Coordinates of C-alpha atoms and ligand atoms in Angstrom, one line a residue:
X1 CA -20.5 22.4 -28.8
X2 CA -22.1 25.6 -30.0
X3 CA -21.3 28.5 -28.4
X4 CA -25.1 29.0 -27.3
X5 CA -25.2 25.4 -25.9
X6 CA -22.2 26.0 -23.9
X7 CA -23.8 29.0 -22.0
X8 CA -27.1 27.6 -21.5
X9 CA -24.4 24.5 -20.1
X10 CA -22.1 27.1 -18.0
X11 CA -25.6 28.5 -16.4
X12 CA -27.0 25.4 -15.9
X13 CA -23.6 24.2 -14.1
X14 CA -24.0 27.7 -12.1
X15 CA -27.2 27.0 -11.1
X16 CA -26.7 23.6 -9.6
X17 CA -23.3 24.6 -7.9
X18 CA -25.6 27.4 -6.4
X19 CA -28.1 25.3 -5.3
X20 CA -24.9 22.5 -3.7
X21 CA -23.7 25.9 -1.7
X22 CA -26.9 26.5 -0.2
X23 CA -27.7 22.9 1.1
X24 CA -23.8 22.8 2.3
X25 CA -24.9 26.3 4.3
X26 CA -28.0 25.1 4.9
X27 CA -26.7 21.7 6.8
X28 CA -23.8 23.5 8.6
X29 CA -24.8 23.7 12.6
X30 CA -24.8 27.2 14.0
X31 CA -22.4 26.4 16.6
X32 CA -19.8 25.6 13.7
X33 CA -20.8 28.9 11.6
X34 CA -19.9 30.7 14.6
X35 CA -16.3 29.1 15.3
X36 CA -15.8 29.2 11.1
X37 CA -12.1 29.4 10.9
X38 CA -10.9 33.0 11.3
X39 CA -6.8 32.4 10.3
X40 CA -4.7 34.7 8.2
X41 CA -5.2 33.9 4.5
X42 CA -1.7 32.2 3.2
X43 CA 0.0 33.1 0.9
X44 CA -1.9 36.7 2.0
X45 CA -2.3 37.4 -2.1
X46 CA -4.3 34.2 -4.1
X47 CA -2.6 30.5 -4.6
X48 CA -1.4 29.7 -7.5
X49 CA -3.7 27.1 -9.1
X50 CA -0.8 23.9 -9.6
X51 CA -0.9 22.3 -13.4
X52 CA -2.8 18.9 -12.3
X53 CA -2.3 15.8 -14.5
X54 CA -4.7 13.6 -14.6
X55 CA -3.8 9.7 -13.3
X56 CA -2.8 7.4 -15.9
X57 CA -6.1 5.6 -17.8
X58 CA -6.5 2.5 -18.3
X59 CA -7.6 1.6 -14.3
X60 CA -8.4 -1.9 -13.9
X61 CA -11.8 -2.1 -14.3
X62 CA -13.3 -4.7 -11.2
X63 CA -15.2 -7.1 -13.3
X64 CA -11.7 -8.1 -14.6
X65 CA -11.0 -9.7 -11.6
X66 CA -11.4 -13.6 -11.7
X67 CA -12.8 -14.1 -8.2
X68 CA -13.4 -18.3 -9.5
X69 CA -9.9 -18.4 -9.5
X70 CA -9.1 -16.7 -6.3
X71 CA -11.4 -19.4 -4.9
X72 CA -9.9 -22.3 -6.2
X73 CA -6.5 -21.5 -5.1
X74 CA -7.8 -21.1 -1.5
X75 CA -9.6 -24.3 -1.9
X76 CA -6.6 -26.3 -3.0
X77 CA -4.7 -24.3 -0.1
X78 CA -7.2 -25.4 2.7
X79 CA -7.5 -28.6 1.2
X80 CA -3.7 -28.9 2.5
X81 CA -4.8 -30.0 5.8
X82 CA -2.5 -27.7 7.5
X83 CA 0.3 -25.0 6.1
X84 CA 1.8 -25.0 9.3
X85 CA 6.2 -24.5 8.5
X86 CA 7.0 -27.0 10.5
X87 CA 4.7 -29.7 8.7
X88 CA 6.0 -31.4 5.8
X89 CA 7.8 -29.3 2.5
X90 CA 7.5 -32.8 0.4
X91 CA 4.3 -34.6 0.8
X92 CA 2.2 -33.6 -1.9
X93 CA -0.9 -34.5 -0.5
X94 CA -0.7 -32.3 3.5
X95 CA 1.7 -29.8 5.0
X96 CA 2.9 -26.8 3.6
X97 CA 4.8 -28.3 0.4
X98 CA 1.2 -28.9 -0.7
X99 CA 0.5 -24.9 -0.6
X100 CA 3.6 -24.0 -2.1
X101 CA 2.8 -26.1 -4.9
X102 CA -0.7 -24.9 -5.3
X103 CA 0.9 -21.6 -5.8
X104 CA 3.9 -22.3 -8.5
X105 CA 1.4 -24.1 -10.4
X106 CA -0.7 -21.5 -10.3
X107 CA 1.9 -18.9 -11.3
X108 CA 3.8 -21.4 -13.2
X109 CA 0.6 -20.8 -15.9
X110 CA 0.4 -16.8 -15.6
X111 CA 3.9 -17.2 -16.7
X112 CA 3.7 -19.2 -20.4
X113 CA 0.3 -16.7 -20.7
X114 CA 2.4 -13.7 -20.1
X115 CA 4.7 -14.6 -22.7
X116 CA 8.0 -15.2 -20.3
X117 CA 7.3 -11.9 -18.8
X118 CA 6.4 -13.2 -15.6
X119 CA 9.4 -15.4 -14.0
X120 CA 8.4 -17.5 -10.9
X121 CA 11.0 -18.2 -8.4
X122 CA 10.9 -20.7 -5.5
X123 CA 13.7 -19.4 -2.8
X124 CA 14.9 -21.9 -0.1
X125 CA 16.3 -20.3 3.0
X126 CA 16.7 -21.7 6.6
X127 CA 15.8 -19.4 9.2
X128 CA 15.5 -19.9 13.3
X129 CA 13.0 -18.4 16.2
X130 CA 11.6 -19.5 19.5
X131 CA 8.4 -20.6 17.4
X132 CA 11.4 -22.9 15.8
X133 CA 12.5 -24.2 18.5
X134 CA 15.7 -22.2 18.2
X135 CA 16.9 -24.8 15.8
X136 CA 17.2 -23.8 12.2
X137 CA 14.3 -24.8 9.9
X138 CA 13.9 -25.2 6.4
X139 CA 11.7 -22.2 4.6
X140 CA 10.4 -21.4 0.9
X141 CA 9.0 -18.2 -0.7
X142 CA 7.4 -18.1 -3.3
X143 CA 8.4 -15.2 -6.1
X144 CA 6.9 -14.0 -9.5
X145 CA 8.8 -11.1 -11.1
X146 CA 7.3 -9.0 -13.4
X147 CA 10.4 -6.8 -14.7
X148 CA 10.4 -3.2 -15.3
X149 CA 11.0 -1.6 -18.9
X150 CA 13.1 1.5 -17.6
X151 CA 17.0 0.4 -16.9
X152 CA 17.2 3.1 -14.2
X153 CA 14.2 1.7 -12.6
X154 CA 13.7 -1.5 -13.0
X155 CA 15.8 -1.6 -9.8
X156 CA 13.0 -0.3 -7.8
X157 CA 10.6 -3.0 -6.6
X158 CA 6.8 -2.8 -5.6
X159 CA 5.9 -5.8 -3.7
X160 CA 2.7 -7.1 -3.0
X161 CA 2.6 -10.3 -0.1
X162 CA 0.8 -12.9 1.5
X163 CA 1.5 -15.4 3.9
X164 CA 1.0 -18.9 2.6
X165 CA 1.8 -20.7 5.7
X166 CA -0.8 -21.3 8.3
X167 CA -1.5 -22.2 12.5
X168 CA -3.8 -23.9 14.4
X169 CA -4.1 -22.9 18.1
X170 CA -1.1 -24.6 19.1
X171 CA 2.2 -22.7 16.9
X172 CA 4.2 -26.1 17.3
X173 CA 1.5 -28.4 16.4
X174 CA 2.5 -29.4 12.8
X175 CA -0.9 -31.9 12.8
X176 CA -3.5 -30.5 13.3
X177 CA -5.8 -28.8 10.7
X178 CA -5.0 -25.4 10.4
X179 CA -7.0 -24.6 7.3
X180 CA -5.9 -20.9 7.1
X181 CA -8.5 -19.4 4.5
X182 CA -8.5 -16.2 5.6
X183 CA -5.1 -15.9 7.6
X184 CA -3.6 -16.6 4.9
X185 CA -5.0 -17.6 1.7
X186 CA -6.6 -14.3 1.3
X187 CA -3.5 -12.6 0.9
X188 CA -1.9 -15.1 -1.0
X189 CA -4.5 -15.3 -3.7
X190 CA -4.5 -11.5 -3.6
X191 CA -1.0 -11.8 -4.5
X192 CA -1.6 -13.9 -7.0
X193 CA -4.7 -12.5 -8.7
X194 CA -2.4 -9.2 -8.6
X195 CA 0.4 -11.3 -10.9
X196 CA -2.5 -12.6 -13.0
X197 CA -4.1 -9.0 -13.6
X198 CA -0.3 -7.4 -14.2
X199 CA 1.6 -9.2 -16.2
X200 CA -1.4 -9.0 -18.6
X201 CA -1.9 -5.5 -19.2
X202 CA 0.3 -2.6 -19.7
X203 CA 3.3 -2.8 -21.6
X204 CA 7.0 -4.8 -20.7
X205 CA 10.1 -5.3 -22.8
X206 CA 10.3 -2.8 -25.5
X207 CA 7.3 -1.4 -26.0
X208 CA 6.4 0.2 -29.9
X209 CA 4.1 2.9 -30.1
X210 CA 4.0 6.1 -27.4
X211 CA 1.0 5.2 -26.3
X212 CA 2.1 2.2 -25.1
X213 CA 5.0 3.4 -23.7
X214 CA 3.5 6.0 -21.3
X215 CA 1.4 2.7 -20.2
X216 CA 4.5 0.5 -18.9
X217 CA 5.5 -0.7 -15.9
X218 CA 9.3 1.0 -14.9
X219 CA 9.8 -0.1 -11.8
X220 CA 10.0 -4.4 -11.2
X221 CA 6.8 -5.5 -9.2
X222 CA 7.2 -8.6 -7.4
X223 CA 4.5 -10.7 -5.9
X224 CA 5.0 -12.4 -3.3
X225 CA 3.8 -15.4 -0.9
X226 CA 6.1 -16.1 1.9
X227 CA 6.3 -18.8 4.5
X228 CA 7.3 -18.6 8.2
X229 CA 4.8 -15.7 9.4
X230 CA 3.3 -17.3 12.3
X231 CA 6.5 -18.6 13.4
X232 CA 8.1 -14.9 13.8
X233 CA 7.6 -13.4 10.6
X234 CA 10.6 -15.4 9.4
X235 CA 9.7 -15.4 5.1
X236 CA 9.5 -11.3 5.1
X237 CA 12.8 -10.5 7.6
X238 CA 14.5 -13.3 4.9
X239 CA 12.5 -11.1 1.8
X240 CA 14.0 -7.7 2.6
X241 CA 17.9 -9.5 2.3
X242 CA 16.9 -10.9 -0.6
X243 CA 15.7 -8.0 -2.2
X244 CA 19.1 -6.4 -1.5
X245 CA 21.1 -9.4 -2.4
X246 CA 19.7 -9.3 -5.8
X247 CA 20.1 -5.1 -5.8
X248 CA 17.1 -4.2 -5.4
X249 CA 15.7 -1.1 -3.5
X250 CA 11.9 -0.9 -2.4
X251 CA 9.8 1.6 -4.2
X252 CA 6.7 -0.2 -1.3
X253 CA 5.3 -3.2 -0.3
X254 CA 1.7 -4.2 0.3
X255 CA 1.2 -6.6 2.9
X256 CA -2.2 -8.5 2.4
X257 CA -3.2 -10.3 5.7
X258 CA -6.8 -11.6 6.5
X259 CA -8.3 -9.6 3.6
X260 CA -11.3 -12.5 2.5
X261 CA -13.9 -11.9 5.0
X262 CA -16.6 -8.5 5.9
X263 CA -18.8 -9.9 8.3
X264 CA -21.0 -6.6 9.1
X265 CA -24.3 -6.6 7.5
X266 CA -24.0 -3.3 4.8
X267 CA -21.2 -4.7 3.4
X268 CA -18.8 -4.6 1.4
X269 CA -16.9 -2.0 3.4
X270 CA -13.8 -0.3 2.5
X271 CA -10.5 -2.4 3.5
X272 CA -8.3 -1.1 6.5
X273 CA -4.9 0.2 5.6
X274 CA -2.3 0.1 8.5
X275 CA 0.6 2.2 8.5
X276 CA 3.1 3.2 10.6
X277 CA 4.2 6.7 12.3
X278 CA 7.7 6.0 12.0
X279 CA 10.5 7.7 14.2
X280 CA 10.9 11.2 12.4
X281 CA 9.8 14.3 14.2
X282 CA 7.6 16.4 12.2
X283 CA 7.5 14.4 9.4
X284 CA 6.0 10.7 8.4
X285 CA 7.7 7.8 7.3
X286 CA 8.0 6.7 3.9
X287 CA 5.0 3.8 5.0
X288 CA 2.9 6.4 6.1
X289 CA 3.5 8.3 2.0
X290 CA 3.0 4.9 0.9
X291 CA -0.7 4.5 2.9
X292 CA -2.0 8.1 1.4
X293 CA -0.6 7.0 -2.0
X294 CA -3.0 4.1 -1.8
X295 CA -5.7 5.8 -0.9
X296 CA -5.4 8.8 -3.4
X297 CA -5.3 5.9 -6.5
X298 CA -8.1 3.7 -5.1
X299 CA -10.0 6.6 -3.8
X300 CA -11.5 7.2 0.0
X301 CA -14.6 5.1 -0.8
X302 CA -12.2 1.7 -0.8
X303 CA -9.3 2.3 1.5
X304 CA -10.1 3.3 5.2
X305 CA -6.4 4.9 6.4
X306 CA -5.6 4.0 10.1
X307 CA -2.5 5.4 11.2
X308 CA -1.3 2.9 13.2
X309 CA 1.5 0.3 12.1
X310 CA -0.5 -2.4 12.8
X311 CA -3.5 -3.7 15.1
X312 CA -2.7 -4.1 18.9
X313 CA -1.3 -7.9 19.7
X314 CA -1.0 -8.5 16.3
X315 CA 2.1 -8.5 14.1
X316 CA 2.3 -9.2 9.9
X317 CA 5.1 -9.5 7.4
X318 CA 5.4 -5.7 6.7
X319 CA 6.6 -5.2 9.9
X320 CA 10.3 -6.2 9.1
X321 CA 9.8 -3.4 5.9
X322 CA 8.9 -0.9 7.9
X323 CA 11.7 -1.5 10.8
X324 CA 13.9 -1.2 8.1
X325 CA 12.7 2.0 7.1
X326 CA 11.2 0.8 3.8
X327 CA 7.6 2.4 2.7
X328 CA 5.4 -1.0 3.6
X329 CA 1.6 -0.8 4.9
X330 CA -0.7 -3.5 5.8
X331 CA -4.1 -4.2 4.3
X332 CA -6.6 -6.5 6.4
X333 CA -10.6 -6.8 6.4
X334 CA -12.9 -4.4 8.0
X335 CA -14.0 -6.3 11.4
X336 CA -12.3 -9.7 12.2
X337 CA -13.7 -12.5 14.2
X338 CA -11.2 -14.1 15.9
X339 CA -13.0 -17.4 16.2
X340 CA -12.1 -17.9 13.0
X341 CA -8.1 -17.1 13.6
X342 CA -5.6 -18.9 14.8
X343 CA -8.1 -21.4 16.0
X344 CA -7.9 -25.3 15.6
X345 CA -11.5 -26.4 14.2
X346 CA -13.9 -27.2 16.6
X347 CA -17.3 -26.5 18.2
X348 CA -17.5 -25.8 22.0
X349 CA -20.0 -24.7 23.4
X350 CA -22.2 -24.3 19.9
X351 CA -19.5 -22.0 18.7
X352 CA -17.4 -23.0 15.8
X353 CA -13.6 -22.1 15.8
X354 CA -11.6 -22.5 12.6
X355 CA -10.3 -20.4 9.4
X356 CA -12.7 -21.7 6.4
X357 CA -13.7 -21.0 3.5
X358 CA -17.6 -20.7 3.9
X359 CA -16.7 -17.6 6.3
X360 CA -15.0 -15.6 3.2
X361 CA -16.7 -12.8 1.1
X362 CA -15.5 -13.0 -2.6
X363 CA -16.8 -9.7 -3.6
X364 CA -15.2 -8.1 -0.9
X365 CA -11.5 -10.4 -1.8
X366 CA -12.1 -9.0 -5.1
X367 CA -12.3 -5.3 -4.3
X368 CA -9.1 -5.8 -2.1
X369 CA -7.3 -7.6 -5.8
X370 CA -8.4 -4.9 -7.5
X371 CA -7.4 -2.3 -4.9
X372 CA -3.8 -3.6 -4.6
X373 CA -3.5 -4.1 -8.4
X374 CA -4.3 -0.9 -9.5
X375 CA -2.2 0.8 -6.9
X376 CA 0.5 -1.0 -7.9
X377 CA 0.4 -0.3 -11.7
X378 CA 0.2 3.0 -11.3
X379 CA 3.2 3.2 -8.3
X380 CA 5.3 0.9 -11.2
X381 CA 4.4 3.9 -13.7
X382 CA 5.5 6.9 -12.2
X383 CA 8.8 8.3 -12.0
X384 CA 11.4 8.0 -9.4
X385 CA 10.7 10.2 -6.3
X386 CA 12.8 13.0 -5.7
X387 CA 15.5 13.2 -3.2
X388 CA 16.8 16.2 -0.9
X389 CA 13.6 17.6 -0.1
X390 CA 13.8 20.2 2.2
X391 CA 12.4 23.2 3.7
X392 CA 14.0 27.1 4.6
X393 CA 12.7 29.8 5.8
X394 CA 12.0 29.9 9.5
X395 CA 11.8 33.4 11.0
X396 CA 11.4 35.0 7.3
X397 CA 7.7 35.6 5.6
X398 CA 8.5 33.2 2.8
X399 CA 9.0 29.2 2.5
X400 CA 11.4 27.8 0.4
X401 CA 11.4 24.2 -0.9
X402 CA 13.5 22.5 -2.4
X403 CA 14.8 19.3 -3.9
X404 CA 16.9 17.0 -5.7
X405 CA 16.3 14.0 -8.8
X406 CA 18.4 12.7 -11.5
X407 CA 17.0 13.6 -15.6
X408 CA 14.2 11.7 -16.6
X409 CA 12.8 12.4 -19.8
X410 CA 9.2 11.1 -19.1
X411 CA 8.8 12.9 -15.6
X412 CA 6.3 16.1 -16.7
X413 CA 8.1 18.1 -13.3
X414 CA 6.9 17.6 -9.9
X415 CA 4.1 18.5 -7.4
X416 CA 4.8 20.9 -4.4
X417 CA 2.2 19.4 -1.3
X418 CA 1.0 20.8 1.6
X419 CA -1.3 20.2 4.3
X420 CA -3.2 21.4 7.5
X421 CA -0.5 20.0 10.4
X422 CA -4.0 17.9 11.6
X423 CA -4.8 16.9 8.2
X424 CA -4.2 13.6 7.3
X425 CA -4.5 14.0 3.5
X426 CA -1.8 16.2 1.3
X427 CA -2.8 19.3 -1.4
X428 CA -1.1 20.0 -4.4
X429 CA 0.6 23.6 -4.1
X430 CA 2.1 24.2 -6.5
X431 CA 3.6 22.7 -10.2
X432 CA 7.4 23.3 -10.7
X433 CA 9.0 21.7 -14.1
X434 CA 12.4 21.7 -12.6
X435 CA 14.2 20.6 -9.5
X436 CA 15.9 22.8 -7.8
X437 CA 14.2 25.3 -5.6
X438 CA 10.9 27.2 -4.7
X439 CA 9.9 30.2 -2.9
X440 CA 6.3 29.6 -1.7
X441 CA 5.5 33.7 -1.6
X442 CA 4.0 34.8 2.0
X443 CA 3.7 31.2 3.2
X444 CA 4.9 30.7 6.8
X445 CA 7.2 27.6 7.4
X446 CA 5.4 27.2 10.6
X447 CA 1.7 26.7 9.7
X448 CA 1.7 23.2 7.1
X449 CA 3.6 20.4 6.7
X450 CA 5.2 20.1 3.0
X451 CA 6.0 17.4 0.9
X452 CA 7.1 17.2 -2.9
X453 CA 6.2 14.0 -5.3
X454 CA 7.1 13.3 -9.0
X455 CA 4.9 13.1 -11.9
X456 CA 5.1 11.2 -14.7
X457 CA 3.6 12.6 -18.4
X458 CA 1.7 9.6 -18.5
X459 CA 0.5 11.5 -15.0
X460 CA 1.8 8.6 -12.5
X461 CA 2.9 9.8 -9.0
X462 CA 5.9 8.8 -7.4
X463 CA 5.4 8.8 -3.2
X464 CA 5.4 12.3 -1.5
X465 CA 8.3 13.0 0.0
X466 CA 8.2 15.0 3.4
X467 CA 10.6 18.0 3.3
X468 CA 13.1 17.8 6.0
X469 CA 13.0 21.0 8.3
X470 CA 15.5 23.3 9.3
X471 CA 16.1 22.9 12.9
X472 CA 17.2 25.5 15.1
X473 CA 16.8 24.7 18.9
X474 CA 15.9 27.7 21.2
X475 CA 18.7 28.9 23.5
X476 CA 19.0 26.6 26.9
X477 CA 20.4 27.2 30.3
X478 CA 24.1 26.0 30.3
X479 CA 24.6 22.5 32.2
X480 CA 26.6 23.3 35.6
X481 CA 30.4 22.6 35.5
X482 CA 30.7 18.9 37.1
Ligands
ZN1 ZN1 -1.6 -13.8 9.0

């Protein structure tokens, strides 16, 4: 670009920014230009401007998402009769042994395309609740494994889950139809789509030229479609022991629950993302970091953020994840209609009850596959987070920050966050190369929450980690002498 075209370019960028500031003035109410904010700047001199990297490219684009497939494996699911765990785990024809092996053959032919990469694994457990009876039952997940190329790493997993066993309106009736579409053959086909899309691009086992390298997965991913959820969430409380039998730790797990359906008219509409508060004063949990990670990858205009751990009366196969203190969130459809869960098919009263397939929205299923795939390929990507976070400085003018991770040749340094206590969303601060600590210059410990994340070269982020505060209670009355 000549030097002339770049100013008539700068001028021309000046011109329309002006003309953005004046409609942004122009469409501010009086009342709010009178109550604009009137707080001490902080840090009193100017912020520094933090080093941002972009994301990783190579996003998956959402034409690349095979929503034929997604509906065939619901199909062959519904056409199960019911999923229900109690029904039968060996006739091929109804019960839940039918799903199952809808899904390993499905996966069973990701796994010769992706060139061994992709190792399914069918995991037989017995497990026991009031919605058993209280007598053990048989149970099967279903696994495919996508390992991670980075031997530190590849312990961490990012799970992605659905439930592939399904209810009618009676929990113990293994009989009836319970045809489950939505509740939850959404999930499992997002799961599944997810494997499909993953161990297909990027880059596993060695990989041979840098550019490649910066595109690999390091941490394992495992997708997952579990049994037992309407019978007490009974596949995911077995799925976090087995992820720590086999020594794993969880980098987060995406739970994918009634996600096929967006009944408004306007659609589609983003997908709701549950997450939990957690127990920590001041700070959020890990499934709360993993909730704002989503959203910052697949952007504000897919993922609707509700902080709450799930939706009243309900309950999904995070849930055990997130007791445990593991980063897990929950993704379900904009606006359900609860004729179509839980319920066995019927008409009463001209209403129809029942989970089909004619009720689900493929576009909007294939936003939510794209949306968990691409968050986790780039969670997989980034480096590990770091550990010791913590914040000093109460009673002094300055913050200091600081934190803890092991060497890691392909993290670029790490991101220094902040935000508004009321915000929900985090800032970048401030860029540091090196662990250890910083001294945030004039900035009060008292005014923002702070957080501090990893980034990869390849610009991957690991989840924010909240800094834990120093605590110092204020002086109290001394408790009589019994
Ligand atoms: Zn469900």
């Amino acid at each position: 670009m000549g030097s002339r075209t770049g100013r008539i370019y700068a001028l021309a960028r000046k011109a329309a920014k002006a003309a953005t500031m004046a409609m942004l003035i122009a469409s501010v109410p009086a009342f709010a230009q009178q109550t604009a904010p009137r707080d001490p700047v902080e840090p009193p001199q100017a912020k520094p401007e933090p080093k941002i990297l972009p994301r990783p490219a190579g996003a998956i684009a959402r034409q690349s998402i095979d929503e034929k497939s997604m509906r065939a494996l619901i199909h062959n699911l519904v056409s199960c009769g019911t999923r229900l765990t109690l029904s039968s785990w060996t006739d091929p024809k109804r019960g839940i042994g039918c799903g199952r092996d809808a899904i390993v053959a499905r996966l069973n032919e990701m796994a010769k395309d992706s060139g061994g990469k992709l190792q399914v694994v069918v995991d037989k457990f017995e497990s026991t609740s009031e919605r058993t009876s209280g007598t053990p039952i048989p149970l099967e997940n279903v696994y495919a494994i996508l390992p991670g190329n980075d031997p530190k790493l590849s312990k961490t997993l990012f799970i992605v889950s659905g439930h592939f066993d399904s209810r009618p309106s009676d929990v113990m009736d293994p009989t009836a139809d319970a045809p489950g579409a939505d509740d939850d053959g959404s999930g499992t086909a997002v799961s599944v789509e997810c494997a499909r899309l993953l161990s297909r691009m990027g880059c596993n086992g060695p990989c041979v030229d840098a550019r490649a390298a910066g595109r690999a997965y390091r941490a394992t991913i495992l997708f997952a479609t579990v049994s037992g959820e309407e019978q007490g969430l009974l596949g995911s409380t077995h799925l976090v022991d087995w992820v720590k039998q086999q020594g794993y730790t969880v980098g987060g797990m995406l739970d994918d629950d009634i996600v096929g359906a967006d009944l408004a008219a306007g659609g589609p509409h983003r997908v709701r993302l549950f997450s939990g508060n957690g127990e920590l004063d001041d700070a959020d949990s890990p499934s709360r970091e993993l909730a704002r990670a989503i959203e910052e990858i697949d952007g504000r205009s897919a993922i609707r953020m509700i902080f709450r751990q799930d939706r009243y009366g309900r309950g999904g196969d995070h849930y055990p994840f997130y007791k445990a203190g593991l980063p897990a969130v929950r993704f379900t459809e904009p606006l359900e209609d609860y004729n179509h869960q839980h319920q066995t098919p019927r008409t009463e009263n001209g209403i129809e009850y029942g989970d089909y397939e004619k009720y689900l929205n493929f576009r909007f299923l294939g936003n939510v596959a794209r949306d968990n795939a691409e968050a986790l390929r780039q969670l997989a990507m980034a480096p590990a987070p770091p550990a010791n976070a913590r914040l000093r400085g109460a009673v002094m003018p300055d913050g200091k920050v600081s934190w803890s991770a092991e060497d890691d040749a392909d993290r670029a340094g790490f991101e220094i966050l902040w935000r508004e206590t009321t915000d929900p969303r985090w800032h970048a601060y401030q860029f540091v190369a090196e662990p250890g600590e910083a001294v945030l210059k004039g900035v009060s410990t008292d005014n923002h929450f702070f957080a501090v994340r990893s980034v990869g070269k390849n610009g991957a982020r690991s989840l924010a980690v909240p800094t834990e505060m120093e605590r110092t209670g204020p002086p109290l009355p001394t408790p009589p002498k019994q």
